[in-house]
Coordinates of C-alpha atoms in Angstrom, one line a residue:
M3 CA 0.0 0.0 0.0
T4 CA 1.4 3.4 -1.0
S5 CA 1.8 6.4 1.4
G6 CA -1.1 8.1 -0.5
D7 CA -3.4 5.1 0.2
L8 CA -2.5 5.3 3.9
Q9 CA -3.1 9.0 4.1
Y10 CA -6.4 8.5 2.4
R11 CA -7.4 6.0 5.0
S12 CA -6.5 8.3 7.9
E13 CA -7.5 11.7 6.6
A14 CA -10.4 11.3 4.2
G15 CA -13.0 10.9 6.9
R16 CA -11.7 14.0 8.8
M17 CA -11.8 16.0 5.5
V18 CA -15.3 14.9 4.5
A19 CA -16.6 15.8 8.0
A20 CA -15.1 19.3 8.0
L21 CA -16.2 20.0 4.4
T22 CA -19.8 18.8 5.1
R23 CA -19.9 21.1 8.0
V24 CA -18.9 24.0 5.8
F25 CA -21.1 23.2 2.8
G26 CA -24.0 21.5 4.5
I27 CA -25.0 17.9 4.3
H28 CA -27.2 18.6 1.2
N29 CA -23.9 19.3 -0.6
L30 CA -22.3 16.0 0.4
A31 CA -21.3 15.2 -3.2
L32 CA -19.4 18.5 -3.3
A33 CA -17.6 17.7 -0.1
E34 CA -16.5 14.3 -1.6
D35 CA -15.4 16.0 -4.8
V36 CA -13.2 18.4 -2.9
V37 CA -11.6 15.5 -0.9
H38 CA -10.9 13.6 -4.1
D39 CA -9.4 16.7 -5.7
A40 CA -7.1 17.2 -2.7
F41 CA -5.8 13.7 -3.0
C42 CA -5.4 13.9 -6.7
R43 CA -3.3 17.1 -6.2
A44 CA -1.3 15.2 -3.5
L45 CA -0.5 12.3 -5.8
E46 CA 0.7 14.7 -8.6
T47 CA 2.7 16.9 -6.3
W48 CA 4.2 14.3 -4.0
K49 CA 5.4 12.3 -7.0
Y50 CA 7.8 15.0 -8.0
H51 CA 8.5 16.8 -4.8
G52 CA 8.2 14.0 -2.3
V53 CA 5.8 13.5 0.6
P54 CA 5.8 16.6 2.9
E55 CA 7.0 16.5 6.5
N56 CA 3.4 16.9 7.7
P57 CA 1.2 15.3 5.0
R58 CA -1.9 15.7 7.0
A59 CA -1.4 19.5 7.4
W60 CA -0.7 19.7 3.7
L61 CA -3.9 17.9 2.8
M62 CA -6.0 19.9 5.2
R63 CA -4.6 23.2 3.9
V64 CA -5.4 22.2 0.3
A65 CA -9.0 21.2 1.3
R66 CA -9.5 24.4 3.3
N67 CA -8.3 26.6 0.4
R68 CA -10.4 24.7 -2.1
A69 CA -13.5 25.1 0.2
L70 CA -12.8 28.9 0.3
D71 CA -12.6 28.9 -3.5
V72 CA -16.0 27.2 -3.8
L73 CA -17.6 29.4 -1.3
R74 CA -16.4 32.6 -3.0
R75 CA -17.3 31.4 -6.5
E76 CA -20.7 29.9 -5.7
R77 CA -22.1 31.7 -2.7
T78 CA -24.6 33.6 -4.7
A79 CA -25.8 30.5 -6.6
R80 CA -25.7 27.8 -4.0
A81 CA -27.0 27.4 -0.4
F82 CA -24.4 26.2 2.1
A83 CA -24.6 25.1 5.7
P84 CA -27.8 26.8 7.0
D85 CA -26.7 27.1 10.6
L86 CA -23.7 29.2 9.5
G87 CA -25.9 31.5 7.6
R88 CA -24.5 34.8 6.4
L89 CA -21.1 34.0 7.9
L90 CA -20.3 32.0 4.8
H91 CA -21.6 34.7 2.5
T92 CA -19.6 37.6 3.9
E93 CA -16.0 38.1 2.8
W94 CA -15.1 39.5 6.2
T95 CA -16.0 36.4 8.0
V96 CA -15.8 33.5 5.6
S97 CA -12.0 32.9 6.0
G98 CA -12.2 32.9 9.8
V99 CA -15.2 30.6 9.9
V100 CA -13.6 28.0 7.5
A101 CA -10.3 28.1 9.5
E102 CA -12.2 27.4 12.8
L103 CA -14.1 24.5 11.2
F104 CA -10.7 22.9 10.2
D105 CA -9.4 23.1 13.7
D106 CA -8.6 19.7 15.2
T107 CA -11.2 19.9 17.9
A108 CA -13.9 21.0 15.5
I109 CA -13.1 18.2 13.1
A110 CA -13.3 15.6 15.8
D111 CA -16.7 16.8 16.8
D112 CA -17.9 17.0 13.2
Q113 CA -16.7 13.4 12.6
L114 CA -19.0 12.2 15.4
R115 CA -21.9 14.4 14.0
M116 CA -21.2 13.0 10.5
M117 CA -21.2 9.3 11.7
F118 CA -24.5 9.8 13.5
S119 CA -25.9 11.8 10.5
C120 CA -25.2 8.7 8.3
C121 CA -27.5 6.7 10.6
H122 CA -30.7 8.3 9.2
P123 CA -33.8 6.4 10.4
K124 CA -35.0 6.1 6.8
L125 CA -32.0 3.9 6.0
P126 CA -31.6 0.2 7.0
Q127 CA -29.0 -0.3 9.8
A128 CA -26.6 -2.2 7.4
T129 CA -26.7 0.7 4.9
Q130 CA -26.0 3.2 7.7
A131 CA -22.9 1.3 8.6
M132 CA -21.9 1.1 4.9
L133 CA -22.1 4.9 4.6
I134 CA -19.9 5.4 7.6
L135 CA -17.3 2.9 6.3
Q136 CA -17.1 4.7 3.0
L137 CA -17.5 8.4 4.0
L138 CA -15.7 8.4 7.4
C139 CA -13.3 5.4 7.2
G140 CA -12.1 5.5 3.6
L141 CA -13.1 1.9 2.7
G142 CA -13.8 1.1 -0.9
T143 CA -16.9 -0.7 -2.2
R144 CA -14.9 -3.9 -2.7
E145 CA -13.9 -4.0 1.0
I146 CA -17.4 -3.0 2.1
S147 CA -19.1 -5.7 0.0
A148 CA -16.7 -8.3 1.4
G149 CA -17.4 -7.2 4.9
F150 CA -21.2 -7.5 4.4
V151 CA -20.9 -10.6 2.1
S152 CA -22.8 -8.8 -0.6
E153 CA -22.3 -8.2 -4.4
R154 CA -20.2 -5.1 -5.1
G155 CA -22.8 -3.8 -7.6
A156 CA -25.5 -4.1 -5.0
V157 CA -23.4 -2.2 -2.4
E158 CA -22.7 0.6 -4.9
R159 CA -26.4 1.0 -5.6
R160 CA -27.3 1.0 -1.9
L161 CA -24.7 3.6 -1.2
S162 CA -25.8 5.8 -4.1
R163 CA -29.4 5.8 -2.8
A164 CA -28.3 6.3 0.8
K165 CA -26.3 9.4 -0.2
R166 CA -29.4 10.9 -1.9
T167 CA -31.4 10.3 1.2
L168 CA -28.7 11.8 3.4
A169 CA -28.5 14.9 1.1
Q170 CA -32.2 15.5 1.7
S171 CA -32.2 14.9 5.4
G172 CA -31.7 18.5 6.6
P173 CA -29.0 19.7 9.0
M174 CA -26.3 17.5 10.4
F175 CA -27.1 15.4 13.5
D176 CA -27.1 17.2 16.9
I177 CA -24.8 15.1 19.0
A178 CA -26.5 16.5 22.2
D179 CA -29.8 14.8 21.4
R180 CA -29.4 11.9 23.8
D181 CA -32.5 10.0 22.7
D182 CA -31.7 10.1 19.0
F183 CA -28.1 9.3 19.9
A184 CA -29.1 6.1 21.6
R185 CA -31.2 5.0 18.6
R186 CA -28.4 5.6 16.1
L187 CA -25.5 4.3 18.3
P188 CA -25.8 0.5 17.2
A189 CA -25.0 1.3 13.6
V190 CA -22.1 3.5 14.5
L191 CA -20.6 0.8 16.7
D192 CA -21.2 -1.8 14.0
A193 CA -19.3 0.3 11.4
I194 CA -16.3 0.9 13.6
Y195 CA -16.2 -2.8 14.5
L196 CA -16.4 -3.8 10.9
L197 CA -13.5 -1.3 10.1
F198 CA -11.4 -2.9 12.9
N199 CA -12.2 -6.4 11.7
E200 CA -11.2 -5.6 8.1
G201 CA -7.8 -4.5 9.5
Y202 CA -7.5 -7.4 12.0
H203 CA -8.4 -10.3 9.7
G204 CA -9.8 -8.8 6.5
T205 CA -10.2 -9.9 3.0
S206 CA -7.4 -8.1 1.2
D207 CA -4.0 -9.4 0.2
R208 CA -2.6 -7.9 3.4
V209 CA -3.9 -10.1 6.2
V210 CA -3.1 -7.5 8.9
R211 CA -3.8 -3.8 8.1
S212 CA -2.8 -1.9 11.1
E213 CA -3.8 1.5 9.7
L214 CA -7.5 0.4 9.7
C215 CA -7.2 -1.0 13.2
N216 CA -5.6 2.3 14.4
E217 CA -8.3 4.3 12.7
A218 CA -11.0 2.2 14.4
L219 CA -9.3 2.6 17.7
R220 CA -9.1 6.4 17.3
L221 CA -12.9 6.5 16.4
A222 CA -13.7 4.3 19.4
R223 CA -11.8 6.6 21.7
L224 CA -13.3 9.7 20.2
L225 CA -16.8 8.3 20.8
A226 CA -16.1 7.0 24.3
E227 CA -14.5 10.2 25.5
H228 CA -17.3 12.4 24.2
P229 CA -19.7 13.8 27.0
T230 CA -22.7 12.3 25.2
G231 CA -21.0 9.3 23.7
G232 CA -19.3 8.1 26.9
S233 CA -22.0 5.6 27.8
P234 CA -21.2 2.2 29.5
E235 CA -21.7 0.5 26.1
T236 CA -19.3 2.7 24.2
R237 CA -16.7 2.3 27.0
A238 CA -17.0 -1.4 26.8
F239 CA -16.7 -1.2 23.0
C240 CA -13.5 0.9 23.4
A241 CA -12.2 -1.7 25.8
L242 CA -12.9 -4.5 23.3
V243 CA -11.1 -2.7 20.5
C244 CA -8.1 -1.9 22.7
L245 CA -7.8 -5.5 23.9
H246 CA -8.0 -6.9 20.4
A247 CA -5.6 -4.3 19.0
A248 CA -3.1 -5.3 21.7
R249 CA -2.7 -8.7 20.1
I250 CA -1.9 -7.4 16.6
P251 CA 1.9 -7.6 17.0
G252 CA 1.7 -11.3 17.7
R253 CA -0.5 -12.2 14.7
L254 CA 2.5 -12.6 12.3
D255 CA 5.7 -14.5 12.9
G256 CA 9.2 -13.2 12.0
D257 CA 8.7 -14.2 8.4
G258 CA 5.4 -12.5 8.1
H259 CA 3.3 -15.6 8.2
L260 CA -0.1 -15.7 10.0
V261 CA -0.1 -17.6 13.3
S262 CA -2.9 -18.9 15.4
L263 CA -3.7 -17.6 18.9
R264 CA -2.1 -20.7 20.4
E265 CA 1.2 -19.9 18.7
H266 CA 1.3 -16.2 19.5
D267 CA 4.5 -14.8 21.0
R268 CA 2.7 -13.0 23.8
T269 CA 5.7 -11.1 24.8
R270 CA 5.1 -9.0 21.7
W271 CA 1.6 -8.0 22.7
N272 CA 1.1 -4.3 23.5
G273 CA 0.9 -4.1 27.3
E274 CA -0.2 -0.5 27.3
L275 CA -3.2 -1.3 25.2
V276 CA -4.1 -4.2 27.5
R277 CA -4.0 -1.8 30.4
E278 CA -6.0 0.8 28.6
G279 CA -8.6 -1.8 27.6
Q280 CA -8.8 -2.9 31.3
R281 CA -9.4 0.7 32.3
W282 CA -12.2 1.2 29.8
L283 CA -13.7 -2.1 30.9
E284 CA -13.7 -1.0 34.5
R285 CA -15.2 2.3 33.6
S286 CA -18.0 0.5 31.7
A287 CA -19.1 -1.3 34.8
C288 CA -21.9 1.1 35.7
G289 CA -25.6 1.2 35.0
T290 CA -28.0 -1.8 34.9
N291 CA -27.6 -3.0 31.3
I292 CA -24.9 -5.5 30.1
S293 CA -24.3 -5.2 26.3
R294 CA -22.7 -7.6 23.9
Y295 CA -19.6 -5.4 24.1
H296 CA -19.3 -5.9 27.8
L297 CA -19.3 -9.6 27.3
E298 CA -17.0 -9.6 24.3
A299 CA -14.5 -7.2 26.1
A300 CA -14.5 -9.5 29.1
I301 CA -13.7 -12.5 26.9
A302 CA -10.9 -10.5 25.2
W303 CA -9.6 -9.5 28.7
H304 CA -9.3 -13.1 29.8
H305 CA -7.3 -13.9 26.6
A306 CA -5.1 -10.8 27.1
V307 CA -4.1 -11.6 30.7
A308 CA -3.2 -15.2 30.1
A309 CA 0.6 -15.5 30.0
R310 CA 0.3 -18.7 27.9
F311 CA -2.4 -20.2 25.8
E312 CA -2.5 -23.1 28.4
D313 CA -3.2 -20.6 31.2
T314 CA -6.4 -19.3 29.5
D315 CA -9.5 -19.4 31.8
W316 CA -11.7 -21.3 29.5
A317 CA -14.3 -21.9 32.1
A318 CA -14.9 -18.2 32.5
I319 CA -14.8 -17.6 28.8
G320 CA -17.3 -20.4 28.2
G321 CA -19.7 -18.8 30.7
L322 CA -19.3 -15.4 29.0
Y323 CA -20.1 -17.0 25.6
D324 CA -23.2 -18.6 27.2
A325 CA -24.4 -15.1 28.3
L326 CA -23.5 -13.7 24.9
M327 CA -25.6 -16.3 23.1
R328 CA -28.6 -15.2 25.2
I329 CA -28.4 -11.5 24.3
A330 CA -26.7 -11.5 20.9
P331 CA -26.8 -15.0 19.3
S332 CA -25.1 -15.6 16.0
P333 CA -23.5 -18.6 14.2
V334 CA -20.0 -17.2 14.8
V335 CA -20.7 -16.6 18.5
A336 CA -22.0 -20.2 18.7
L337 CA -18.9 -21.5 17.0
N338 CA -16.6 -19.5 19.4
R339 CA -18.6 -20.9 22.3
A340 CA -18.2 -24.4 21.0
I341 CA -14.4 -23.9 20.7
A342 CA -14.3 -22.7 24.3
V343 CA -16.3 -25.8 25.4
G344 CA -13.7 -28.0 23.6
Q345 CA -10.8 -26.3 25.3
R346 CA -12.5 -26.5 28.7
D347 CA -14.0 -30.0 28.5
G348 CA -11.9 -31.7 25.9
P349 CA -11.9 -32.2 22.1
R350 CA -14.8 -34.6 22.0
A351 CA -17.0 -32.1 23.8
G352 CA -15.9 -29.5 21.3
I353 CA -16.8 -31.7 18.3
A354 CA -20.2 -32.3 19.8
A355 CA -20.8 -28.6 20.4
I356 CA -19.7 -27.6 16.9
E357 CA -21.8 -30.3 15.2
A358 CA -24.8 -29.2 17.2
I359 CA -24.7 -25.9 15.2
A360 CA -23.6 -27.5 11.9
G361 CA -26.9 -26.9 10.2
D362 CA -26.3 -23.2 9.6
E363 CA -25.4 -22.8 5.9
R364 CA -23.2 -19.7 6.6
L365 CA -20.9 -21.7 8.8
Q366 CA -20.3 -24.3 6.1
R367 CA -18.5 -21.6 4.1
Y368 CA -16.7 -20.2 7.1
P369 CA -13.0 -21.3 7.1
F370 CA -12.7 -21.3 10.9
Y371 CA -15.6 -23.6 11.3
H372 CA -13.7 -26.3 9.4
A373 CA -10.4 -25.4 11.0
A374 CA -11.8 -25.8 14.5
L375 CA -13.2 -29.2 13.6
G376 CA -9.9 -30.1 12.0
E377 CA -8.0 -29.3 15.2
F378 CA -10.4 -31.2 17.4
Y379 CA -10.4 -34.3 15.2
L380 CA -6.6 -34.2 15.2
D381 CA -6.7 -34.2 19.0
V382 CA -8.8 -37.4 19.0
C383 CA -6.6 -39.0 16.4
S384 CA -9.2 -39.0 13.6
G385 CA -6.8 -38.0 10.8
D386 CA -9.2 -38.6 7.8
R387 CA -11.9 -36.4 9.3
A388 CA -9.3 -33.8 10.2
R389 CA -7.9 -33.7 6.6
R390 CA -11.4 -33.3 5.2
H391 CA -12.1 -30.3 7.4
F392 CA -8.7 -28.7 6.9
A393 CA -9.3 -29.1 3.1
G394 CA -12.6 -27.3 3.6
A395 CA -10.9 -24.6 5.5
V396 CA -8.4 -24.1 2.7
E397 CA -11.2 -24.0 0.1
F398 CA -13.0 -21.1 1.9
A399 CA -9.9 -19.2 3.1
R400 CA -10.3 -15.5 2.4
T401 CA -6.7 -14.4 2.0
P402 CA -3.5 -16.0 0.7
Q403 CA -1.9 -15.8 4.1
E404 CA -4.9 -17.5 5.7
R405 CA -4.8 -20.2 3.0
D406 CA -1.1 -20.8 3.5
R407 CA -1.6 -21.3 7.3
L408 CA -4.5 -23.7 6.8
Q409 CA -2.6 -25.6 4.1
C410 CA 0.2 -26.1 6.6
R411 CA -2.3 -27.7 9.0
L412 CA -3.7 -29.9 6.2
D413 CA -0.2 -31.0 5.2
A414 CA 0.5 -31.9 8.9
C415 CA -2.3 -34.4 8.9
T416 CA -0.5 -37.7 8.3
P417 CA -2.6 -40.8 7.5
Q418 CA -3.5 -42.9 10.5
P419 CA -6.2 -45.4 11.5
E420 CA -9.7 -43.9 11.9
A421 CA -10.7 -43.6 15.5
S422 CA -14.2 -43.1 16.8
A423 CA -15.0 -39.5 17.8
S424 CA -17.8 -40.6 20.1

């Protein structure tokens, strides 16, 4: 990935938020055009003069100057942000107003407003999350379609319709509206989580994309630290992202190959992120409701504090998955619960727990379903069954690195007499 790509990931959302605040949400397409123009100018200029010492400041300056050009050229023909009124139509004030809106604090606040504006009640929750991923997180339609297991053309059409709805929605969201905030929060958290997952074990040729994980962590902190956004649920979510992000340095070995959690060099885990995650988890322990993020963060904490894989408290993790299945059941949660059961009670119990959920068609195409069964069948010396499942895992692997690791597990299955798994 080029430096321009990385800058786009980290800066496009900030720029869209600031420009939408300047132009008004009804001019969303204009804000996107200015962002694209700024990055096109960056690619042309940096190619000959090199990347500037502070690329973010360079990009923001270009976007700010372009916004001023648009305002001066079109202020008699186009309506801009209604709440800024005449300030954007008066030469004496327009430069100062735009400069203030490109201040770091203002941009952070506008990013939150923009995320919640994307969660318009007329849009399905999945479409709301897609909008956030594209507009605020810089993901392309290929990545979004992979994350939602949808056809790329269908995602493009949904996003196009959603932007038209957003442009007709009126002013940007008021972050101080606590009731509407709570209604829109689930889609915002879904989008940030999808962004993190795309970086942690996504579908591109790069199996770990730390820039996406870092951006998701920044957005999670931004939300959890906001006076309105700092609810127990968002604090638990921030804890979850911190605790998962802490494990990123251990996901690849010295040769850049993907390794399983069992094989992680835990001395490489980020201890500061573990401690931050624990602090957020402690701060989330208030109120009367336990969200899925409380439970998932608690599971991640148990993994994070185990010095070795063998020291993991699988009994506690199994109980947390039982609770998670009650409030947020899904095939993947059921699979993770079954794996915890197998680690706690032995491989035969794990096989039985996985086969109890085997009827779900989505799991049949999920590589880790087959990989989990392959590992458990290896543990009970059922080589033929292990090979069949590892072959299935290889077939459905989503990245070359994932496929290579699973192929190694398949190659390790040497023929041996079939043993009963019962």
